[in-house]
Coordinates of C-alpha atoms in Angstrom, one line a residue:
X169 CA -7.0 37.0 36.5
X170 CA -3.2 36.1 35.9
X171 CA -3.7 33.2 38.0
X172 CA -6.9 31.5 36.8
X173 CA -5.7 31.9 33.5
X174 CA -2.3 30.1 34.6
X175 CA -4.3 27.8 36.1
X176 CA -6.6 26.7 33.2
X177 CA -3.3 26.9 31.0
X178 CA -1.7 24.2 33.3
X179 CA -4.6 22.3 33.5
X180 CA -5.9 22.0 29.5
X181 CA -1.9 21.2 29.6
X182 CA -2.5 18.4 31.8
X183 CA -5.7 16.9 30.3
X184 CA -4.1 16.9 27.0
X185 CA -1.1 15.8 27.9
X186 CA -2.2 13.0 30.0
X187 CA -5.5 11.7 28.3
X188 CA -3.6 12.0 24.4
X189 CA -0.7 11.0 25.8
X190 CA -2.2 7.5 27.0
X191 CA -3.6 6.9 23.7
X192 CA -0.5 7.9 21.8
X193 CA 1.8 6.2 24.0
X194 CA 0.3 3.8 26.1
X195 CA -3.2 2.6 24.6
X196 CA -1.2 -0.7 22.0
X197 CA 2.1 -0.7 24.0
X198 CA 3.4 -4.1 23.3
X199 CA 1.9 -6.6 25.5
X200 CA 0.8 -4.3 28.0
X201 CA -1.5 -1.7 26.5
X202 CA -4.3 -0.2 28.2
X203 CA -6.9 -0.1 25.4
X204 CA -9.9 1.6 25.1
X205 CA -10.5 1.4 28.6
X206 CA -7.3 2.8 30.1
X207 CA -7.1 5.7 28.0
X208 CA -11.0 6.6 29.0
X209 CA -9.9 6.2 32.5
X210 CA -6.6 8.8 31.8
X211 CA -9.0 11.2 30.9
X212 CA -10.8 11.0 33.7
X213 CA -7.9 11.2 36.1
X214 CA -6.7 14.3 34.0
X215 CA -9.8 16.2 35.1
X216 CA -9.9 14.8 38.5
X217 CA -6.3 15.4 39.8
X218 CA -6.8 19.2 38.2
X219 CA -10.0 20.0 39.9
X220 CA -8.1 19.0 43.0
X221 CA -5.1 21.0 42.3
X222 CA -6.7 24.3 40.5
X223 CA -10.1 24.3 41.1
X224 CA -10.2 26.4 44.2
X225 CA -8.0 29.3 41.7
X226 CA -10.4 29.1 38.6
X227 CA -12.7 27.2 39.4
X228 CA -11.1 24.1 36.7
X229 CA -12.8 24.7 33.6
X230 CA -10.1 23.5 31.3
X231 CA -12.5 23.2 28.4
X232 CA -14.2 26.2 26.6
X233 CA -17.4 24.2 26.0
X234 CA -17.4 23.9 29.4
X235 CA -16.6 27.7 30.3
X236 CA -19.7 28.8 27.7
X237 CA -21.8 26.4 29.5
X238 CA -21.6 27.7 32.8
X239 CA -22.1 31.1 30.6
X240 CA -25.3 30.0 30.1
X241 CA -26.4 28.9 33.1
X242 CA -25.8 31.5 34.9
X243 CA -22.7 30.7 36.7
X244 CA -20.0 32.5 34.8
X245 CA -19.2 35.7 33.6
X246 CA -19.2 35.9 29.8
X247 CA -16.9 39.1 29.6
X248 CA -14.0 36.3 31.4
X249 CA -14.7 34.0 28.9
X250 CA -12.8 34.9 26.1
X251 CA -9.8 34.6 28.4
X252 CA -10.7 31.4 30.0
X253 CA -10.7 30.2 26.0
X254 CA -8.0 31.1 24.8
X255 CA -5.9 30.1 27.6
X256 CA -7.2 26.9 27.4
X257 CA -6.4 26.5 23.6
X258 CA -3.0 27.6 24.2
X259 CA -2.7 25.2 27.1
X260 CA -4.0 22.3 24.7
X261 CA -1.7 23.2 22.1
X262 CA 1.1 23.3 25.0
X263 CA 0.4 19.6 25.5
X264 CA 0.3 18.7 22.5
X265 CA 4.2 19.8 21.8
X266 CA 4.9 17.9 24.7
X267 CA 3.6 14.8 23.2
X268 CA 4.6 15.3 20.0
X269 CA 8.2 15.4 21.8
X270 CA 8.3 12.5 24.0
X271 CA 6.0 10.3 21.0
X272 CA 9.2 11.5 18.6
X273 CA 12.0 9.6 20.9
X274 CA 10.7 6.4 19.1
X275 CA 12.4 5.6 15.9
X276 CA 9.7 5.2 13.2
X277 CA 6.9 7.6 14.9
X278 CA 4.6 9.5 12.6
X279 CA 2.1 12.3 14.0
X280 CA 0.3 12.5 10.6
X281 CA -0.9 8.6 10.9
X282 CA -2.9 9.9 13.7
X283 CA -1.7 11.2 17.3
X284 CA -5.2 11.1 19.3
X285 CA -7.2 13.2 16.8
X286 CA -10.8 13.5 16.7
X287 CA -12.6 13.1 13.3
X288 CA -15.8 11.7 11.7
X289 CA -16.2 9.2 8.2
X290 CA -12.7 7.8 7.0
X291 CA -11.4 9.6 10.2
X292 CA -13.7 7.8 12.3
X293 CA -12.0 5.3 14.1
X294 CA -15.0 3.3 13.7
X295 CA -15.9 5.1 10.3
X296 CA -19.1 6.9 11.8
X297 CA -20.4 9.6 9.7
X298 CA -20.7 13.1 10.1
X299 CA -24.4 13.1 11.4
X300 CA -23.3 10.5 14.1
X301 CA -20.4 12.0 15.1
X302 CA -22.4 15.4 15.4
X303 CA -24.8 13.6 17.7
X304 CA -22.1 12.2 19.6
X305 CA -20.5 15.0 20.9
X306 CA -23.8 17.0 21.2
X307 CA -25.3 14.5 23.2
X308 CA -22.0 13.4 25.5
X309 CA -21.2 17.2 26.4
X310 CA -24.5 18.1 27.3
X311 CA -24.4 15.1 29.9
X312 CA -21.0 16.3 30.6
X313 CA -22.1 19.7 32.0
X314 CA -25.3 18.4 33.8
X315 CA -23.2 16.4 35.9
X316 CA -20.4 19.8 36.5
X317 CA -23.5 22.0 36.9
X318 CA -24.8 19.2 39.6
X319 CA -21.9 18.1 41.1
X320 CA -20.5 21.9 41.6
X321 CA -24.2 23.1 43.2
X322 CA -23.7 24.3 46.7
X323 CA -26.2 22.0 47.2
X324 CA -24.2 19.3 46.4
X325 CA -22.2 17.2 49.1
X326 CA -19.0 19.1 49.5
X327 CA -15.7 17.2 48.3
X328 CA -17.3 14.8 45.6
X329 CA -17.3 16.9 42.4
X330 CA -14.1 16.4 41.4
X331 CA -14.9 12.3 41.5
X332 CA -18.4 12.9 39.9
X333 CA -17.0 14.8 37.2
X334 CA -13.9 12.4 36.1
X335 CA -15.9 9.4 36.0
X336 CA -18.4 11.4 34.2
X337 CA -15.9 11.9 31.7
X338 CA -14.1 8.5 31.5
X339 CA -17.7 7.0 31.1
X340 CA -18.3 9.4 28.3
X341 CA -15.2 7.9 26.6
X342 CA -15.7 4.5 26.9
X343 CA -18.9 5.2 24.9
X344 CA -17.7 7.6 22.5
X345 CA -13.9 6.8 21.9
X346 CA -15.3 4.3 18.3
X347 CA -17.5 7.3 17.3
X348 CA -15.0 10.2 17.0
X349 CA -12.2 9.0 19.2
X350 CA -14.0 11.7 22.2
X351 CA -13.6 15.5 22.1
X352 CA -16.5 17.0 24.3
X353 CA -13.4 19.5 24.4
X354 CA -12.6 21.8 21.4
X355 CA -9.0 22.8 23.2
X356 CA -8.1 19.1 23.7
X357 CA -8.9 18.7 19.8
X358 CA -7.1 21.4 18.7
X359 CA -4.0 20.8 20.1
X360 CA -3.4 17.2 18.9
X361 CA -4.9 18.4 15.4
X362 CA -2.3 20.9 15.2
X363 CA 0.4 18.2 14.8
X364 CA -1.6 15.5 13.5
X365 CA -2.6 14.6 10.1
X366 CA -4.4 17.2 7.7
X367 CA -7.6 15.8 7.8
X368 CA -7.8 16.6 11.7
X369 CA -7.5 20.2 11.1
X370 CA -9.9 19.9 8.3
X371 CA -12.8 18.2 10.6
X372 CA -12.0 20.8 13.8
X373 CA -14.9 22.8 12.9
X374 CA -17.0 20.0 14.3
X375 CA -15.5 19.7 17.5
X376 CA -16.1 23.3 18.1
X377 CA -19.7 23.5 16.8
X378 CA -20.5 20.3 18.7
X379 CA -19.3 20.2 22.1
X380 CA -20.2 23.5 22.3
X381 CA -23.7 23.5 21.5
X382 CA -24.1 20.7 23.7
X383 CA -22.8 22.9 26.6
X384 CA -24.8 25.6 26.0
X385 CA -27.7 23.7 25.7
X386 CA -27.3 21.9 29.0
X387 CA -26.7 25.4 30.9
X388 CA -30.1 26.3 29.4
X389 CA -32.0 23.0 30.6
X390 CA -30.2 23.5 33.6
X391 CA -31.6 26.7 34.7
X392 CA -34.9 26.3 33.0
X393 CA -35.3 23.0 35.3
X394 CA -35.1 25.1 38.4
X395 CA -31.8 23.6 39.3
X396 CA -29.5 26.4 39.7
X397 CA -28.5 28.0 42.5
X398 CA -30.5 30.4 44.4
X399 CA -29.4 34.0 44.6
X400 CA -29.8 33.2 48.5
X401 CA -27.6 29.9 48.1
X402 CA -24.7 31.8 46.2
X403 CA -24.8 34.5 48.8
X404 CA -24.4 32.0 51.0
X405 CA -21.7 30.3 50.1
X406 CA -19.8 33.2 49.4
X407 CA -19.6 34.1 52.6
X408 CA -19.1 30.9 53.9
X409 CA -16.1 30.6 50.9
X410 CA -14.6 33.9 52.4
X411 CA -14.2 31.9 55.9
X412 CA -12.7 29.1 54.4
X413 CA -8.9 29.0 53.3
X414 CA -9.7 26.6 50.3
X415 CA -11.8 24.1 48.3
X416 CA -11.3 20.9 46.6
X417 CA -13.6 22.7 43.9
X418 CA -14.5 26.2 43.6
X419 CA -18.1 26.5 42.0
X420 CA -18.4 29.3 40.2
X421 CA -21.3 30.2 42.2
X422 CA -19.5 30.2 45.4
X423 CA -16.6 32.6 44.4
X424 CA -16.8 36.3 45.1
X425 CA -17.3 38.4 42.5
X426 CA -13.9 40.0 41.4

């Protein structure tokens, strides 16, 4: 387990590091920002490049509401959660020191006036209220995990759920970055809001609640649609995995047990 917790440290690292960081840094740069749309498209790069690089070790959760939904359909085991979790929050938290570092080098720099936090009314960055925001990331991370639980079937063409899934995300972004400025991700949220202004840490709760009850609910449609994975197809693919030196993605369903 040292290594796929590693792994899902490094990578929560990454996601935070990159997606925040394009926001913090890069989203009004002089001149040559990237807006909305770059920093929705750093996000999605974030995931993508990970899933590549650790996704055959832990299968690249990188997101707790992501590791409880593949809880819930079937696809994980809930006693490795826990784990999974908190090295994701500590990875989040990791990358979000890193930011606050490099953002610091700039004379003038204030975390508290925002640093990529998530938040609903006056922290809205479209002032959206609490009830919208709650639907927000309800709604965008149970899309979120119908296109991992789709996309990472063995079913699915082999290769492609890395891509799937990061333009899954970015497009959830570019629709939800006014609403609550995008979580889906409790880890990612908490470790901007650990540095950021009060008012982040004060609204986390709902990036919690949220995202995750979106997850869970989309492992549950999921597996009540009939979609999941045979017990013949994860048999399956196990051996076939045990043949095969690596994967671009490692379904959870096509790892052997441990």
């Amino acid at each position: 387990m040292s290594r796929e917790l590693a792994a899902e440290f490094l990578g929560t690292l990454w996601l935070v590091l990159g997606g925040c960081g394009a926001a913090v840094l890069a989203a009004a740069f002089p001149a040559v920002g990237i807006g909305l749309l770059g920093v929705s498209l750093a996000f999605g790069l974030t995931v993508l490049t990970m899933a590549y690089a650790v996704g055959h070790i832990s299968g690249c959760h990188l997101n707790p509401a992501v590791t409880l939904g593949l809880v819930a359909a079937g696809r994980f085991r809930s006693a490795e959660a826990p784990g999974y979790i908190v090295a994701q929050v500590l990875g989040g938290i990791a990358g979000g020191g890193i930011l606050l570092i490099i953002a610091s080098g700039k004379a003038g720099f204030d975390a508290t006036a925002g640093f990529a936090t998530n938040g609903y009314a006056a922290a809205s960055p479209g002032g959206y209220t609490l009830m919208a925001a709650a639907v927000t990331e309800v709604v965008m991370t149970f899309f979120f995990l119908l296109i991992i639980l789709g996309a990472t079937s063995v079913r699915a063409p082999k290769g492609f759920a890395p891509i799937a899934i990061g333009l899954g995300l970015t497009l959830i972004h570019l629709i939800s970055i006014p609403v609550t400025n995008t979580s889906v991700h409790p880890a990612r949220s908490s470790g901007v809001a650990v540095f950021g202004p009060e008012v982040a840490l004060g609204q986390l709760w709902l990036f919690w609640v949220a995202p995750i009850s979106g997850a869970v609910l989309a492992g549950l449609v999921h597996a009540w649609l009939g979609a999941e994975d045979s017990t013949t197809d994860r048999d399956a693919a196990a051996r076939a995995g045990a043949l095969t030196p690596g994967e671009p993605l490692a379904p959870a369903t096509a790892r052997q047990p441990r």
